[in-house]
PDB file of C-alpha atoms in Angstrom:
ATOM      1  CA  GLN A  19      17.104 -24.744  -5.219  1.00  0.00           C
ATOM      2  CA  VAL A  20      14.983 -22.806  -2.745  1.00  0.00           C
ATOM      3  CA  GLN A  21      15.370 -23.251   0.980  1.00  0.00           C
ATOM      4  CA  LEU A  22      13.111 -22.088   3.801  1.00  0.00           C
ATOM      5  CA  VAL A  23      14.599 -21.855   7.271  1.00  0.00           C
ATOM      6  CA  GLU A  24      12.287 -21.482  10.261  1.00  0.00           C
ATOM      7  CA  SER A  25      13.127 -20.341  13.755  1.00  0.00           C
ATOM      8  CA  GLY A  26      11.401 -19.309  16.952  1.00  0.00           C
ATOM      9  CA  GLY A  27       9.588 -22.405  18.132  1.00  0.00           C
ATOM     10  CA  GLY A  28       9.737 -23.628  21.691  1.00  0.00           C
ATOM     11  CA  LEU A  29       7.875 -24.391  24.896  1.00  0.00           C
ATOM     12  CA  VAL A  30       5.514 -21.836  26.386  1.00  0.00           C
ATOM     13  CA  GLN A  31       2.749 -21.830  28.961  1.00  0.00           C
ATOM     14  CA  ALA A  32      -0.862 -21.316  27.966  1.00  0.00           C
ATOM     15  CA  GLY A  33      -1.563 -17.631  27.506  1.00  0.00           C
ATOM     16  CA  GLY A  34       2.002 -16.929  26.441  1.00  0.00           C
ATOM     17  CA  SER A  35       3.435 -15.730  23.147  1.00  0.00           C
ATOM     18  CA  LEU A  36       5.908 -16.890  20.544  1.00  0.00           C
ATOM     19  CA  ARG A  37       7.156 -15.454  17.283  1.00  0.00           C
ATOM     20  CA  LEU A  38       8.089 -17.691  14.371  1.00  0.00           C
ATOM     21  CA  SER A  39      10.291 -16.506  11.539  1.00  0.00           C
ATOM     22  CA  CYS A  40      10.926 -17.916   8.088  1.00  0.00           C
ATOM     23  CA  ALA A  41      13.621 -16.907   5.630  1.00  0.00           C
ATOM     24  CA  ALA A  42      13.629 -17.992   1.996  1.00  0.00           C
ATOM     25  CA  SER A  43      16.812 -18.214  -0.018  1.00  0.00           C
ATOM     26  CA  GLY A  44      17.956 -19.569  -3.357  1.00  0.00           C
ATOM     27  CA  SER A  45      17.043 -18.989  -6.956  1.00  0.00           C
ATOM     28  CA  ILE A  46      13.885 -16.987  -6.442  1.00  0.00           C
ATOM     29  CA  PHE A  47      12.503 -14.566  -8.996  1.00  0.00           C
ATOM     30  CA  SER A  48       9.506 -13.679  -6.842  1.00  0.00           C
ATOM     31  CA  ILE A  49       7.352 -15.086  -4.063  1.00  0.00           C
ATOM     32  CA  SER A  50       3.610 -14.805  -4.550  1.00  0.00           C
ATOM     33  CA  ALA A  51       2.570 -16.021  -1.126  1.00  0.00           C
ATOM     34  CA  MET A  52       4.042 -17.232   2.128  1.00  0.00           C
ATOM     35  CA  GLY A  53       2.222 -19.142   4.779  1.00  0.00           C
ATOM     36  CA  TRP A  54       2.397 -21.113   7.971  1.00  0.00           C
ATOM     37  CA  TYR A  55       0.892 -24.563   8.371  1.00  0.00           C
ATOM     38  CA  ARG A  56       0.870 -26.846  11.384  1.00  0.00           C
ATOM     39  CA  GLN A  57       0.638 -30.533  11.992  1.00  0.00           C
ATOM     40  CA  ALA A  58      -0.174 -32.138  15.310  1.00  0.00           C
ATOM     41  CA  PRO A  59       0.621 -35.823  15.958  1.00  0.00           C
ATOM     42  CA  GLY A  60      -1.785 -38.080  14.111  1.00  0.00           C
ATOM     43  CA  LYS A  61      -3.425 -35.188  12.272  1.00  0.00           C
ATOM     44  CA  GLN A  62      -3.143 -33.664   8.832  1.00  0.00           C
ATOM     45  CA  ARG A  63      -1.183 -30.540   8.039  1.00  0.00           C
ATOM     46  CA  ASP A  64      -3.504 -27.540   8.141  1.00  0.00           C
ATOM     47  CA  LEU A  65      -3.217 -23.918   7.128  1.00  0.00           C
ATOM     48  CA  VAL A  66      -2.658 -21.494   9.995  1.00  0.00           C
ATOM     49  CA  ALA A  67      -2.105 -18.221   8.145  1.00  0.00           C
ATOM     50  CA  ARG A  68      -1.125 -17.030   4.702  1.00  0.00           C
ATOM     51  CA  ILE A  69      -0.079 -13.708   3.203  1.00  0.00           C
ATOM     52  CA  THR A  70       0.288 -12.637  -0.412  1.00  0.00           C
ATOM     53  CA  SER A  71       2.898 -10.299  -1.828  1.00  0.00           C
ATOM     54  CA  GLY A  72       0.239  -7.592  -1.802  1.00  0.00           C
ATOM     55  CA  GLY A  73      -0.405  -8.085   1.897  1.00  0.00           C
ATOM     56  CA  THR A  74      -3.701  -9.955   1.721  1.00  0.00           C
ATOM     57  CA  THR A  75      -3.981 -12.321   4.649  1.00  0.00           C
ATOM     58  CA  ASN A  76      -6.162 -15.224   5.622  1.00  0.00           C
ATOM     59  CA  TYR A  77      -6.256 -17.161   8.870  1.00  0.00           C
ATOM     60  CA  ALA A  78      -7.662 -20.361  10.221  1.00  0.00           C
ATOM     61  CA  ASP A  79     -10.730 -19.615  12.317  1.00  0.00           C
ATOM     62  CA  SER A  80      -9.051 -21.122  15.373  1.00  0.00           C
ATOM     63  CA  VAL A  81      -6.267 -18.508  15.378  1.00  0.00           C
ATOM     64  CA  LYS A  82      -8.106 -15.373  14.270  1.00  0.00           C
ATOM     65  CA  GLY A  83      -7.533 -12.553  16.709  1.00  0.00           C
ATOM     66  CA  ARG A  84      -4.561 -14.326  18.313  1.00  0.00           C
ATOM     67  CA  PHE A  85      -2.059 -14.823  15.492  1.00  0.00           C
ATOM     68  CA  THR A  86      -0.691 -12.249  13.069  1.00  0.00           C
ATOM     69  CA  ILE A  87       1.272 -13.016   9.919  1.00  0.00           C
ATOM     70  CA  SER A  88       3.577 -10.504   8.288  1.00  0.00           C
ATOM     71  CA  ARG A  89       6.236 -10.510   5.598  1.00  0.00           C
ATOM     72  CA  ASP A  90       9.090  -8.487   4.220  1.00  0.00           C
ATOM     73  CA  ASN A  91       9.003  -8.835   0.437  1.00  0.00           C
ATOM     74  CA  ALA A  92      12.442  -7.305  -0.022  1.00  0.00           C
ATOM     75  CA  LYS A  93      14.044  -9.820   2.343  1.00  0.00           C
ATOM     76  CA  ASN A  94      11.881 -12.830   1.409  1.00  0.00           C
ATOM     77  CA  THR A  95      10.950 -13.372   5.033  1.00  0.00           C
ATOM     78  CA  ALA A  96       7.715 -14.034   6.872  1.00  0.00           C
ATOM     79  CA  SER A  97       6.835 -14.029  10.543  1.00  0.00           C
ATOM     80  CA  LEU A  98       4.013 -15.371  12.654  1.00  0.00           C
ATOM     81  CA  GLU A  99       3.271 -13.601  15.912  1.00  0.00           C
ATOM     82  CA  MET A 100       1.333 -15.951  18.180  1.00  0.00           C
ATOM     83  CA  ASN A 101      -0.390 -14.578  21.272  1.00  0.00           C
ATOM     84  CA  ASN A 102      -2.644 -16.108  23.893  1.00  0.00           C
ATOM     85  CA  LEU A 103      -1.392 -19.546  22.982  1.00  0.00           C
ATOM     86  CA  LYS A 104      -3.487 -22.559  23.900  1.00  0.00           C
ATOM     87  CA  PRO A 105      -2.518 -26.205  24.403  1.00  0.00           C
ATOM     88  CA  GLU A 106      -4.370 -27.050  21.194  1.00  0.00           C
ATOM     89  CA  ASP A 107      -1.875 -24.891  19.298  1.00  0.00           C
ATOM     90  CA  THR A 108       0.788 -27.496  20.029  1.00  0.00           C
ATOM     91  CA  ALA A 109       2.147 -28.787  16.732  1.00  0.00           C
ATOM     92  CA  VAL A 110       5.042 -28.683  14.319  1.00  0.00           C
ATOM     93  CA  TYR A 111       4.786 -25.451  12.370  1.00  0.00           C
ATOM     94  CA  TYR A 112       5.932 -25.378   8.745  1.00  0.00           C
ATOM     95  CA  CYS A 113       6.694 -22.394   6.576  1.00  0.00           C
ATOM     96  CA  ASN A 114       5.571 -22.540   2.949  1.00  0.00           C
ATOM     97  CA  ALA A 115       6.335 -20.319  -0.020  1.00  0.00           C
ATOM     98  CA  ASP A 116       4.812 -20.274  -3.495  1.00  0.00           C
ATOM     99  CA  TYR A 117       7.494 -18.823  -5.709  1.00  0.00           C
ATOM    100  CA  ARG A 118       8.465 -18.186  -9.292  1.00  0.00           C
ATOM    101  CA  LYS A 119      11.839 -19.173 -10.670  1.00  0.00           C
ATOM    102  CA  TYR A 120      13.516 -18.225 -13.916  1.00  0.00           C
ATOM    103  CA  THR A 121      15.880 -20.631 -15.704  1.00  0.00           C
ATOM    104  CA  GLY A 122      15.463 -19.505 -19.261  1.00  0.00           C
ATOM    105  CA  LYS A 123      11.736 -19.560 -18.744  1.00  0.00           C
ATOM    106  CA  PHE A 124       9.502 -18.927 -15.778  1.00  0.00           C
ATOM    107  CA  TYR A 125       8.027 -21.703 -13.722  1.00  0.00           C
ATOM    108  CA  ASP A 126       6.101 -21.777 -10.464  1.00  0.00           C
ATOM    109  CA  ALA A 127       6.842 -24.039  -7.533  1.00  0.00           C
ATOM    110  CA  SER A 128       6.284 -24.432  -3.825  1.00  0.00           C
ATOM    111  CA  ALA A 129       8.793 -24.968  -1.031  1.00  0.00           C
ATOM    112  CA  TRP A 130       8.521 -26.111   2.571  1.00  0.00           C
ATOM    113  CA  GLY A 131      10.677 -25.553   5.593  1.00  0.00           C
ATOM    114  CA  GLN A 132      11.841 -28.323   7.887  1.00  0.00           C
ATOM    115  CA  GLY A 133       9.368 -27.403  10.611  1.00  0.00           C
ATOM    116  CA  THR A 134       9.702 -26.010  14.105  1.00  0.00           C
ATOM    117  CA  GLN A 135       8.056 -27.443  17.212  1.00  0.00           C
ATOM    118  CA  VAL A 136       5.665 -25.318  19.241  1.00  0.00           C
ATOM    119  CA  THR A 137       4.533 -26.792  22.548  1.00  0.00           C
ATOM    120  CA  VAL A 138       2.002 -25.062  24.775  1.00  0.00           C
ATOM    121  CA  SER A 139       1.630 -26.408  28.288  1.00  0.00           C
ATOM    122  CA  SER A 140      -1.565 -26.039  30.292  1.00  0.00           C
TER     123      SER A 140
END
């Protein structure tokens, strides 16, 4: 079983910064991509940023230039540096990992963290 544990959420004023971290553990052969998604009350869960094992990144247009995703492949961790935060960034942020597991044969799966609250006050 694969677990993702997030940390780093909290309350910050507009214009401030936060750093989210995610650590994956369990029976992981490899992780192809890790990403951060967010869900505000009454809204769907949307992609914020994603990074592949090769370092290719993609971002939601709303966070480009403000957020930076990074990962440590050896440690199975990912981080999201969030700068110049805005009230509209308020949401629960979820870490996601697409991974490969081996149990006699390979299979691919996806895991989610429990979520961490980010609140940006105006």
